[in-house]
Structures are given as structure tokens and as C-alpha cells.
GROMACS .gro file of C-alpha atoms in nm:
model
  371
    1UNK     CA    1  -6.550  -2.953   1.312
    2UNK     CA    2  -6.802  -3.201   1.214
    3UNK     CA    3  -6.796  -3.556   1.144
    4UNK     CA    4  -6.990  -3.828   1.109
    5UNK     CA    5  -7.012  -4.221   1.064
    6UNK     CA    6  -7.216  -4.495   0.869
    7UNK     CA    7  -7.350  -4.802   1.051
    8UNK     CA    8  -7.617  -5.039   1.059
    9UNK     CA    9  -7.868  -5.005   1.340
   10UNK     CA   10  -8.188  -5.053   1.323
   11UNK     CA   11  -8.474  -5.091   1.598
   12UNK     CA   12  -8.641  -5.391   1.470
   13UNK     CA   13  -9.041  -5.557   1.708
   14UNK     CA   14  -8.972  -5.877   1.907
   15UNK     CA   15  -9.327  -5.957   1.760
   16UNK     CA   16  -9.259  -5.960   1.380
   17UNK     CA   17  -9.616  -6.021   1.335
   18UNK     CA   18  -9.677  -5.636   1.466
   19UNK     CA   19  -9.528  -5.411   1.189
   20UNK     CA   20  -9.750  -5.206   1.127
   21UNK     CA   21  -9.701  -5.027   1.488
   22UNK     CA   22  -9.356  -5.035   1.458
   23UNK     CA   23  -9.354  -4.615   1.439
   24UNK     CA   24  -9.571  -4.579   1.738
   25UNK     CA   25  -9.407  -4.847   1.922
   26UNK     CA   26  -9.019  -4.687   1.804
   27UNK     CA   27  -9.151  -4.340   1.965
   28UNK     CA   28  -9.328  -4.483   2.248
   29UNK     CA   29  -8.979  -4.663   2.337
   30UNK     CA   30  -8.778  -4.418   2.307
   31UNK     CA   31  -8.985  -4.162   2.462
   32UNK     CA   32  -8.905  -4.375   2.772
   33UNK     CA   33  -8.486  -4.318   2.698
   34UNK     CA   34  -8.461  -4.019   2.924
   35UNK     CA   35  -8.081  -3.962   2.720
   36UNK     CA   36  -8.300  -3.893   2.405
   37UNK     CA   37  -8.446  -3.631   2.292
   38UNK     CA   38  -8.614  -3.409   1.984
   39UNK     CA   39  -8.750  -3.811   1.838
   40UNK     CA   40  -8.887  -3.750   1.492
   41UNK     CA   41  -9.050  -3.988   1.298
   42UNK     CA   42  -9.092  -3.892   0.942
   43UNK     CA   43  -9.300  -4.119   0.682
   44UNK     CA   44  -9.289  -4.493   0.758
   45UNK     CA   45  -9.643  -4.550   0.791
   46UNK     CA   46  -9.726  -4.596   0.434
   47UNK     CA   47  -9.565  -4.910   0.298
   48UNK     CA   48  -9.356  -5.205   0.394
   49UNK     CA   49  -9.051  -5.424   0.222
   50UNK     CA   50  -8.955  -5.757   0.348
   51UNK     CA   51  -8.628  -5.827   0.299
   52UNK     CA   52  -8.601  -6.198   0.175
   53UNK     CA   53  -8.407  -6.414   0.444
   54UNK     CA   54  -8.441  -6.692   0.194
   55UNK     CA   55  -8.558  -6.933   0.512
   56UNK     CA   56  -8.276  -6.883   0.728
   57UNK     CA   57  -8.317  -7.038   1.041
   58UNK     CA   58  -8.244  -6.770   1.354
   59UNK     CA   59  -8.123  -6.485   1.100
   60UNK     CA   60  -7.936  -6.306   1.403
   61UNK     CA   61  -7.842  -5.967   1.257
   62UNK     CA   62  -8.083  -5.944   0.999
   63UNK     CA   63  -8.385  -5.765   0.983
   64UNK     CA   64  -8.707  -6.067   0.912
   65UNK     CA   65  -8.984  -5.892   0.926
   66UNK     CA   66  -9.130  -5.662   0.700
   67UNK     CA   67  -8.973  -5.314   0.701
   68UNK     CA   68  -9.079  -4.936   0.680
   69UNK     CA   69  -8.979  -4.737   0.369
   70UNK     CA   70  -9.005  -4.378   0.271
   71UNK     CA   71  -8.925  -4.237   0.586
   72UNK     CA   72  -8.625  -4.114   0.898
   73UNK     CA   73  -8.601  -4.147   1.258
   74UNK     CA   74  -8.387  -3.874   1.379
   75UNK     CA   75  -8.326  -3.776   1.729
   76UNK     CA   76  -8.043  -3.650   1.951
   77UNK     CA   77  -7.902  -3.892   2.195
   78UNK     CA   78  -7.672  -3.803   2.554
   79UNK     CA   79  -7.384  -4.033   2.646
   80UNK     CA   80  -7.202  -3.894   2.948
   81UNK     CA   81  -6.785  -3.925   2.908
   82UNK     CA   82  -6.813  -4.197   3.168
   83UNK     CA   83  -7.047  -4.395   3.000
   84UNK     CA   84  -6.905  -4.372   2.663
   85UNK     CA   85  -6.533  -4.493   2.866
   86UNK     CA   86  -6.705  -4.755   2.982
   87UNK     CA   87  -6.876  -4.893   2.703
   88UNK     CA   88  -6.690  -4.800   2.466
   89UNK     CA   89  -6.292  -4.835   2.632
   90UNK     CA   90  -6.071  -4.867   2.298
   91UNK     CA   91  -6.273  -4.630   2.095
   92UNK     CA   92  -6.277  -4.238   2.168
   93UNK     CA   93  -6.483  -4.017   1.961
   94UNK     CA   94  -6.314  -3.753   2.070
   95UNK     CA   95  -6.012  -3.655   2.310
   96UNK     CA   96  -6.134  -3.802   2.623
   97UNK     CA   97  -6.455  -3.864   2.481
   98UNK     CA   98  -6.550  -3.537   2.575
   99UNK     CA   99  -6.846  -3.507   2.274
  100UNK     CA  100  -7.111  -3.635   2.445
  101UNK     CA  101  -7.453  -3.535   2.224
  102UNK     CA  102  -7.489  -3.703   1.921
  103UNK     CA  103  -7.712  -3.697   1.588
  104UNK     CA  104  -7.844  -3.997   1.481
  105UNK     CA  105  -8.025  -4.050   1.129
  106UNK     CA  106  -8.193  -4.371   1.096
  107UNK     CA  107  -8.248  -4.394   0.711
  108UNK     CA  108  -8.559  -4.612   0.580
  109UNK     CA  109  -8.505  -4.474   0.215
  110UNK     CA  110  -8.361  -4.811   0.072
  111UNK     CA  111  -8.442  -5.197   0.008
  112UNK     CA  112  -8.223  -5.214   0.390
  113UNK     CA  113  -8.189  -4.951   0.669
  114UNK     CA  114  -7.869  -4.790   0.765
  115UNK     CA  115  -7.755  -4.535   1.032
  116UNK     CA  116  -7.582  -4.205   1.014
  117UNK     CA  117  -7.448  -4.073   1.348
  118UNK     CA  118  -7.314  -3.712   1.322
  119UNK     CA  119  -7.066  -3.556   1.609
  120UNK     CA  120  -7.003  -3.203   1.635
  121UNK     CA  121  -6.663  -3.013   1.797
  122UNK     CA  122  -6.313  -2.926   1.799
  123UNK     CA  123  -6.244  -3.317   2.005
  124UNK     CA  124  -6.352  -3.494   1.745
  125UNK     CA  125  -6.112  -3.716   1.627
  126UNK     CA  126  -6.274  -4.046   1.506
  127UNK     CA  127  -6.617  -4.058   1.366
  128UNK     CA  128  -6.663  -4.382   1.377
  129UNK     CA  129  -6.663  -4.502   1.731
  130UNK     CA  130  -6.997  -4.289   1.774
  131UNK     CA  131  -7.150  -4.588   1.568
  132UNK     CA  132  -7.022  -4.796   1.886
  133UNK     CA  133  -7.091  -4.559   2.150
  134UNK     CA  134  -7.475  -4.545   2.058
  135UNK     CA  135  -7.531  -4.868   1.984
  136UNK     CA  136  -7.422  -4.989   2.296
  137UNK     CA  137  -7.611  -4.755   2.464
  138UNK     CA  138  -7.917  -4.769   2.305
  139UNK     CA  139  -7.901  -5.196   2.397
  140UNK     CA  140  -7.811  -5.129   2.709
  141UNK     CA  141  -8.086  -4.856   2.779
  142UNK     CA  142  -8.360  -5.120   2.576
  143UNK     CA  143  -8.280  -5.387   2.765
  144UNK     CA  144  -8.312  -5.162   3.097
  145UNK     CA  145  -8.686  -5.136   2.992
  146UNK     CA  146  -8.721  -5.503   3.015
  147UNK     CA  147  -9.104  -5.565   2.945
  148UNK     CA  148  -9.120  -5.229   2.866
  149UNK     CA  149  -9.007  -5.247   2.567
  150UNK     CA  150  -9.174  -5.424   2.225
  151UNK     CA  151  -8.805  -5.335   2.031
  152UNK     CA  152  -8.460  -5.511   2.004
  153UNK     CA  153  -8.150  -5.342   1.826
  154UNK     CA  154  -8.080  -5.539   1.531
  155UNK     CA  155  -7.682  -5.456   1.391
  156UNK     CA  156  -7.557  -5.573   1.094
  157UNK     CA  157  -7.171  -5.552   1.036
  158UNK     CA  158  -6.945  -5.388   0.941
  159UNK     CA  159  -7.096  -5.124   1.166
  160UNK     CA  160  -6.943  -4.908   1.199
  161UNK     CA  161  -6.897  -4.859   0.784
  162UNK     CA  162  -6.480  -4.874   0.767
  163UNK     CA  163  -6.425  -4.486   0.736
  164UNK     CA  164  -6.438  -4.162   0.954
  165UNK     CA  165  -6.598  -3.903   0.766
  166UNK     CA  166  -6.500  -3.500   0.786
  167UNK     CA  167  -6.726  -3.193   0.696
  168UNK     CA  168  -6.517  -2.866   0.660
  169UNK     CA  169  -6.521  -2.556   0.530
  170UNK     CA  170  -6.280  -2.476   0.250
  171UNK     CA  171  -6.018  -2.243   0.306
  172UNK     CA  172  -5.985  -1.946   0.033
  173UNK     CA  173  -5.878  -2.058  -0.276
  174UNK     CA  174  -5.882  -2.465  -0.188
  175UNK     CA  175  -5.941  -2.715  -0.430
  176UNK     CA  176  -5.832  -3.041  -0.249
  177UNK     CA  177  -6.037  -3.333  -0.315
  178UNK     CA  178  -6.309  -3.405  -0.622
  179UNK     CA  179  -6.642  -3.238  -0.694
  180UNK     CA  180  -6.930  -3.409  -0.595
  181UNK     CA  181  -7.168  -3.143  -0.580
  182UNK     CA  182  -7.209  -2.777  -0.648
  183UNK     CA  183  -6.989  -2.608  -0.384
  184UNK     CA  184  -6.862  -2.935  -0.247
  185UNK     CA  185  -6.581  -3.144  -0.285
  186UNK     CA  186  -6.450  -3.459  -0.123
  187UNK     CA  187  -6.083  -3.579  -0.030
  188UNK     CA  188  -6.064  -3.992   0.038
  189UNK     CA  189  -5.729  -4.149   0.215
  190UNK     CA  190  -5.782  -4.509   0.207
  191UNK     CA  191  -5.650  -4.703   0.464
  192UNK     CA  192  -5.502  -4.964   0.465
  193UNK     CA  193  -5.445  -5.125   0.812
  194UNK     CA  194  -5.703  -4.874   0.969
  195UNK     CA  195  -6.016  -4.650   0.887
  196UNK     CA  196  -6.049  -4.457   0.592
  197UNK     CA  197  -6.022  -4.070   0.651
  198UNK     CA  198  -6.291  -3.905   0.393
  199UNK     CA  199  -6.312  -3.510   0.402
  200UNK     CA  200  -6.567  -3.333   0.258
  201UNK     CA  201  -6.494  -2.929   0.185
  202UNK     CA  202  -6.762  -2.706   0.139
  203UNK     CA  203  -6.779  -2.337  -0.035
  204UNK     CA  204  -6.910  -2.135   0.262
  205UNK     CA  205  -7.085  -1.902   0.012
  206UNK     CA  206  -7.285  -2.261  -0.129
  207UNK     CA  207  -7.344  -2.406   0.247
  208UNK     CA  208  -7.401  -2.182   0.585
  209UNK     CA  209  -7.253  -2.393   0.807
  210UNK     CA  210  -7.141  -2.786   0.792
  211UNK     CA  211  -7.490  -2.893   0.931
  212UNK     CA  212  -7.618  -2.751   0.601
  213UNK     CA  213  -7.360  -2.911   0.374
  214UNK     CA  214  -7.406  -3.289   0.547
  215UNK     CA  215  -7.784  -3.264   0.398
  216UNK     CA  216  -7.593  -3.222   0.073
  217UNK     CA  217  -7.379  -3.534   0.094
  218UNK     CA  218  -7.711  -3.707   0.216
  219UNK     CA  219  -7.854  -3.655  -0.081
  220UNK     CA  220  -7.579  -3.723  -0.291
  221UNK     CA  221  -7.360  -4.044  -0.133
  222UNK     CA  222  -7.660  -4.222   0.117
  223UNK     CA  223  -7.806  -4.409  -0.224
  224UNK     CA  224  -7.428  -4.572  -0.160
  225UNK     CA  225  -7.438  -4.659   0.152
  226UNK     CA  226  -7.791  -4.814   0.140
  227UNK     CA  227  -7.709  -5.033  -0.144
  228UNK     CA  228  -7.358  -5.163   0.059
  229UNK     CA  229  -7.584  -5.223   0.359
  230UNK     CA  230  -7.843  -5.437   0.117
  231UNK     CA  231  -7.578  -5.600  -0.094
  232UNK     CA  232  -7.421  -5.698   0.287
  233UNK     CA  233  -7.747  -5.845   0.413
  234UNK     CA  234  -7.764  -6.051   0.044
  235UNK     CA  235  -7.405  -6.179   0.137
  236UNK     CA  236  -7.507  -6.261   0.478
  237UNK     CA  237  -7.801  -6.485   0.386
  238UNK     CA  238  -7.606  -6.662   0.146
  239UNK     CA  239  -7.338  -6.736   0.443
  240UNK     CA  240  -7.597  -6.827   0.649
  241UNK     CA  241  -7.727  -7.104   0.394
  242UNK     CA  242  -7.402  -7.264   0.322
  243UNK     CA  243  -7.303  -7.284   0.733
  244UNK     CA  244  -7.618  -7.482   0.762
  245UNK     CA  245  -7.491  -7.676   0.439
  246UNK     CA  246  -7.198  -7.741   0.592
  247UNK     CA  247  -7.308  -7.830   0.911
  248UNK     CA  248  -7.536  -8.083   0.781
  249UNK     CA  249  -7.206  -8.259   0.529
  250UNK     CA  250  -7.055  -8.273   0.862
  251UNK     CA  251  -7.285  -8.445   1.013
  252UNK     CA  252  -7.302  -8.705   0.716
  253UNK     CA  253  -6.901  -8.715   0.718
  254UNK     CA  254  -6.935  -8.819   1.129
  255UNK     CA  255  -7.187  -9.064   1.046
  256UNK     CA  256  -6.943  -9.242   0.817
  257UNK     CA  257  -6.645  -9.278   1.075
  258UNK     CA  258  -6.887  -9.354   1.373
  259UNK     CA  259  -6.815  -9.724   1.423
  260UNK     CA  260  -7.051 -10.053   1.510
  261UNK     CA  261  -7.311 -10.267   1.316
  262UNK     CA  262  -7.562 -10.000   1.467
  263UNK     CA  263  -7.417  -9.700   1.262
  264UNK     CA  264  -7.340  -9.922   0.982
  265UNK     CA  265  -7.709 -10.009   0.911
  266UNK     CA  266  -7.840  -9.672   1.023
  267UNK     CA  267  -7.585  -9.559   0.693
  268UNK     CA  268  -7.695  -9.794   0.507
  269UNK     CA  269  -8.078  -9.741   0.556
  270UNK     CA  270  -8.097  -9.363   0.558
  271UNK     CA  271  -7.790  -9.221   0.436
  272UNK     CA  272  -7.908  -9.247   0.029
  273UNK     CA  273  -8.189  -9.018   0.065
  274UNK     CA  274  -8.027  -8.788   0.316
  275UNK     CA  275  -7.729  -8.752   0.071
  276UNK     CA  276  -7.964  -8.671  -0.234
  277UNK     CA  277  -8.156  -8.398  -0.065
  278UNK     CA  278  -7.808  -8.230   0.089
  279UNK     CA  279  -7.710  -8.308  -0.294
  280UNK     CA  280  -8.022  -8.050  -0.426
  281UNK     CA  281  -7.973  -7.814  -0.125
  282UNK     CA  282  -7.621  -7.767  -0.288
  283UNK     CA  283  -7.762  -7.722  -0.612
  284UNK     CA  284  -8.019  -7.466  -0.473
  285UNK     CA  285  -7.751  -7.211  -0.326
  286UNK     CA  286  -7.538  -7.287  -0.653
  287UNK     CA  287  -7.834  -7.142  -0.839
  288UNK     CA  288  -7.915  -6.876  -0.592
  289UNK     CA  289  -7.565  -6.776  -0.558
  290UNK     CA  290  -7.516  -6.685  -0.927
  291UNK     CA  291  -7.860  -6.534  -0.994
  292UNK     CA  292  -7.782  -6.314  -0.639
  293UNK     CA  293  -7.427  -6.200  -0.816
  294UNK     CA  294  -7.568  -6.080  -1.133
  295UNK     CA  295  -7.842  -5.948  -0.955
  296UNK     CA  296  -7.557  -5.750  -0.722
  297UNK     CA  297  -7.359  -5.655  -1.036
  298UNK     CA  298  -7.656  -5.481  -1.204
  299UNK     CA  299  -7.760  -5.308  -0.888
  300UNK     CA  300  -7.417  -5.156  -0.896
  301UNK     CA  301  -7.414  -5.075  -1.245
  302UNK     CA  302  -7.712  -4.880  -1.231
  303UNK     CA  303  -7.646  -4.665  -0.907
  304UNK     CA  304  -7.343  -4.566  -1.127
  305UNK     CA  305  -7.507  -4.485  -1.419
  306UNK     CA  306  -7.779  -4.285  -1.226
  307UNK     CA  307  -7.519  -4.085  -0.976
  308UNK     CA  308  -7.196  -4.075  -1.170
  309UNK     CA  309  -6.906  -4.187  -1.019
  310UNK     CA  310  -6.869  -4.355  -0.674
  311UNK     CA  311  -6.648  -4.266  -0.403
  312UNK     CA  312  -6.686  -4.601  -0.257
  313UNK     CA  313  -6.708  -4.793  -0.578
  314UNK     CA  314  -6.456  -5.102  -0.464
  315UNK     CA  315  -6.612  -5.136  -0.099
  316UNK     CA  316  -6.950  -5.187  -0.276
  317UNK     CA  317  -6.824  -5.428  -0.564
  318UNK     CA  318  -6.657  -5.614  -0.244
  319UNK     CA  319  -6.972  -5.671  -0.072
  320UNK     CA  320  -7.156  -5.774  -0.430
  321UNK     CA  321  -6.896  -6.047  -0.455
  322UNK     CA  322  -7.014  -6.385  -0.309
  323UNK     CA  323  -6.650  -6.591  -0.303
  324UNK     CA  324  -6.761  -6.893  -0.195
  325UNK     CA  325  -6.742  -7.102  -0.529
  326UNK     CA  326  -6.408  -7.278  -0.361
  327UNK     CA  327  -6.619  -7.392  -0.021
  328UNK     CA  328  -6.913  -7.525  -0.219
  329UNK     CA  329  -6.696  -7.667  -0.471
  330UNK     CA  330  -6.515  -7.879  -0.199
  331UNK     CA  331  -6.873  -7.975   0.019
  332UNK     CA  332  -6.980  -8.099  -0.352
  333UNK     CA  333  -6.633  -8.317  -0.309
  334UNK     CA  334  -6.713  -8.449   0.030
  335UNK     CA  335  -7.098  -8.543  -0.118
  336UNK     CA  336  -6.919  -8.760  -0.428
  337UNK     CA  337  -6.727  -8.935  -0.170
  338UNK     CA  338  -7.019  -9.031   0.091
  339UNK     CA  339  -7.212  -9.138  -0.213
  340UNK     CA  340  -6.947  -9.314  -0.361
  341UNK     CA  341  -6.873  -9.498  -0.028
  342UNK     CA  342  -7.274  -9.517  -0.022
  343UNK     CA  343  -7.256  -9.715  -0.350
  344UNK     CA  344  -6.974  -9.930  -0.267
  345UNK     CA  345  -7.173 -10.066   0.017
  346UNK     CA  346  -7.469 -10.125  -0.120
  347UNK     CA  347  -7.306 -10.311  -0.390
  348UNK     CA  348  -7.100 -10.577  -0.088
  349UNK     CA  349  -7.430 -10.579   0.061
  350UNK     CA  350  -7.604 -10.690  -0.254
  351UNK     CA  351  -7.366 -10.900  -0.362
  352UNK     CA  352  -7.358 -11.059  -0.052
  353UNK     CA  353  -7.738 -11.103  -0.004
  354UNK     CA  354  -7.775 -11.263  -0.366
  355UNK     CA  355  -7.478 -11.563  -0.297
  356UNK     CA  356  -7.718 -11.574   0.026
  357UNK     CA  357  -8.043 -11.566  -0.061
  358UNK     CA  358  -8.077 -11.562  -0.447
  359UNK     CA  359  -8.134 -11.297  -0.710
  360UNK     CA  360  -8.512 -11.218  -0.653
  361UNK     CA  361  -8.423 -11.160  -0.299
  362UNK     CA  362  -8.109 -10.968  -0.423
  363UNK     CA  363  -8.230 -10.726  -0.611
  364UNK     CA  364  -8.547 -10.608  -0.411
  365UNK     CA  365  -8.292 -10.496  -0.170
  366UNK     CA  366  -8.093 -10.334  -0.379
  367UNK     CA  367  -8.362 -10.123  -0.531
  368UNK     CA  368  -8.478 -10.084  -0.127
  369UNK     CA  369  -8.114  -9.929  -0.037
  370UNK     CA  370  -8.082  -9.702  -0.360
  371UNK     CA  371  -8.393  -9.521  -0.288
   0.00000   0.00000   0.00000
């Protein structure tokens, strides 16, 4: 039995400013992870993409600097059963977790990386949690290096990808499941309060073993899983910019209830200006939001029309879909309120000033506070 799971892992330079070594300093690294072994590095030295953060402050889980294309890291990795229990306590592999070598395939083909992490035997019995298994491991063996080490593992969720994958031969005369490619066909059993179970069958006189098929489904569903993992990272920027959005409404909406004639002038001073420029940030991400979902649709679209039909067609239309209209609708509420309640006091405060002090006097400070 063979199986295998999709994540998002990817070793990413503490310096961003050094990409260009990031192969050398990726095998150096690992060379010094005594669990791994047969490291290959292929391509990745001959261009970079840098995938557009858009600006967001501390990007956490995203890759910001630029990033290697055209090229795999592949190695085997060790996790003893113990390790893997400890680590990894609600998650087995396999019965007992007693699959203990795995295959990792980091894939640099696409506009963002992804992971596949293959797990051979007759224990296997859930794919997935080898996404967990080695990523903890590999940050827990990285951070051992301390100084050591130039890399940090950068995960971007949902790692692992919500299915356990199967290779298997076909039995004689089987036809379960849909063709995908010559000799190979695939079964998919959504779930729907747990993992998808996806099995693909191979014709043993197409593919000599299930090693040999997997290169097959490589070629023909990765393409899918790097655009999910890219359309993902596009959906968490776009987060990312409207929880510092929101953060920074909230802040205006706790201005307005803090009491005193301190916070009353400090609102009345500053709070125009700071309200207009929230007021365009809005605006921006309204823009960017609906350029990013045509973009997303398109993307789609033409992975379909290049590679037929695809088996994960809804999760990838799912991640295209930013579904925030409702959120930014109601911050653009909260805004018309503050400015409203802006306007209202400027007005008292004019009117106020003029019965005081005269027009002239008046209206210079009401041009002053609209500003």
C-alpha cells in the first residue's frame, strides 16, 4: 500500500535579503538533520518569483521573499514511532505509527510551493497525518540547530490538504473510479465531517509498481494542488489586510466612547483625516478584492481548459472565493457613523464658536476641523 498527502511546507531564509543561496543553504541545513537522508536539490538556481504580500505587516505563514521556481527538493526523512507519538498524539499514520520513513517532495513548479509526503506499507491508514508528523519534526530538528541554521519552516494551512490519498493496483477486471490517465483511474469519497478518501488504481501492465504510478498523478493532478496553495496565499493576504482594517475602525470606534474634554478635542482635531485615509484603505481592498476574484476565477478556468476536468474542482473554486463583501460592507457602516458623528460635532462646535466669536472667526475653524 501506498499513500500519500498534500501540504504546505516550505523552508523559507530568516535573511530574506539572501535568496539567492537559499539551495546551498536548504542542503547545507539539512545535511546537518542526521534523520534525513538521499537530499536532492533539482533546478532552483535559475530564477526567482516573489509572491506579492501586498504590504502586509508580519505575513506569518506566508512566504515574503522571493522564491525558487523550476525545481524539487526531495529527500527521505526518519521519525522513530516514539517521536511521531509524541509529536504527533491524535494523528497515526499508520497502526501504531509503525511507518516511520517517509518521502517528501517539496514542489517549486508553481507561482507558490507545496509539499507531497508519500508513506509506504500495509499500516498505513491515514495519509495525511505524515504532513503533521514531518513538519513538526523538521521545526523541531531546525530549531535544535539554533545558530546553525539560516532556515525557518514556513506552513501555510490547510496543511495538511483535507484528503488521504491511496495508490493501488487494480484488481483483474476493475474499473472503479474515473480515468485520469492512460492506465489509471481515480475513486474520490468526499467527506463530510472528516478527510476525503481519494484512491487511485493503476493497470499493473501501464505502471511497475505504485512508486511508478505516483509520478503519473504528479504530472497529472500537482498543477491542482499548486494553484489551491496560490489561490490560499491570495485569500490569506486579503485577510490579513482587512484584520488590520478592522483593527484600526476599532480603534476609531474606542476613541469615540473614551470620555473627557481630553479625548473630545483629540476627536475633534485628528479624527477627520484619520477617518478619510481608513475611508481610502477601504476603498483600496474593495478594489483589490474584486480584481483578485476575477483574477482567481480565470486562473481556474484555464487550468480546466488546459487539463480537463478536475477532481478537486469545488475545493479550488472555495479557496478562489474571497466572502468578505458582508465584513467590509459593515466596517464601511461603522466609518458613515464616526464621520457622521464627526460632522455633527464640528457643526455644535462651529456654531458655537460663531455666537462666540463671530463669523470670520467661525468659519476659519470650521474649514481647520474639516480638513
Amino acid at each position: 500500500m501506498l499513500g500519500f498527502a498534500i501540504g504546505s511546507l516550505f523552508p523559507q531564509l530568516k535573511n530574506p535579503e539572501a535568496y539567492a543561496s537559499w539551495v546551498d543553504e536548504v542542503e547545507r541545513v539539512f545535511n546537518l538533520i542526521p534523520s534525513i537522508k538521499n537530499l536532492q536539490v533539482k533546478g532552483a538556481r535559475s530564477g526567482y518569483a516573489l509572491f506579492d504580500t501586498e504590504g502586509v505587516e508580519e505575513p506569518g505563514s506566508l512566504i515574503y521573499h522571493p522564491i525558487p521556481i523550476n525545481g524539487t527538493v526531495s529527500f527521505t526523512i526518519n521519525i522513530p514511532s516514539r517521536v511521531q507519538n509524541r509529536l504527533n498524539p491524535l494523528w497515526s499514520t499508520s497502526i501504531d505509527n509503525k511507518v516511520e520513513e517517509f518521502l517528501v517532495f517539496i514542489e517549486l513548479d508553481s507561482d507558490y510551493p507545496y509539499v507531497w509526503v508519500a508513506v509506504s506499507g500495509d499500516d498505513v491508514i491515514r495519509p495525511s497525518g505524515a504532513v503533521v508528523a514531518v513538519r513538526e519534526f523538521l521545526r523541531e530538528e531546525i530549531e535544535k540547530l539554533a545558530d546553525n541554521s539560516t532556515l525557518t519552516l514556513t506552513t501555510l494551512g490547510p496543511s495538511p490538504f483535507h484528503a488521504d490519498f491511496f495508490v493501488e493496483e487494480a484488481g483483474p477486471g476493475q474499473e472503479e473510479g474515473e480515468v485520469v490517465a492512460p492506465g489509471l483511474r481515480v475513486a474520490l469519497q468526499r467527506g463530510r465531517n472528516s478527510y476525503s478518501k481519494c484512491t487511485f488504481y493503476y493497470d499493473g501492465a501501464e505502471f511497475s509498481s505504485p512508486a511508478h504510478a505516483m509520478e503519473a498523478i504528479r504530472q497529472k493532478i500537482g498543477p491542482e494542488f499548486a494553484v489551491f496553495y496560490w489561490l490560499t496565499a491570495e485569500k490569506t493576504v486579503k485577510r490579513l489586510s482587512m484584520d488590520t482594517l478592522t483593527v484600526q475602525v476599532d480603534e476609531s470606534v474606542a476613541m469615540y466612547r473614551n470620555k473627557g474634554v481630553v479625548n473630545w478635542l483629540r476627536r475633534v482635531i485628528t479624527s477627520r483625516s484619520a477617518l478619510r485615509n481608513i475611508s481610502l484603505e477601504l476603498l483600496k481592498i474593495q478594489m483589490s478584492m474584486a480584481k483578485t476574484q476575477q483574477s482567481n476565477s480565470k486562473e481556474i478556468e484555464e487550468l480546466g481548459s488546459n487539463r480537463g476536468t478536475l477532481l478537486f474542482d469545488d475545493e479550488l473554486k472555495k479557496a478562489s472565493s474571497l466572502n468578505y463583501g458582508s465584513d467590509l460592507e459593515n466596517l464601511g457602516a461603522m466609518l458613515k457613523v464616526l464621520e457622521s458623528q464627526h460632522t455633527q460635532t464640528v457643526q455644535r462646535l462651529t456654531a458655537f464658536a460663531v455666537s462666540l466669536l463671530g463669523v470670520v472667526v467661525g468659519a476659519f475653524l470650521t474649514a481647520a476641523l474639516r480638513k
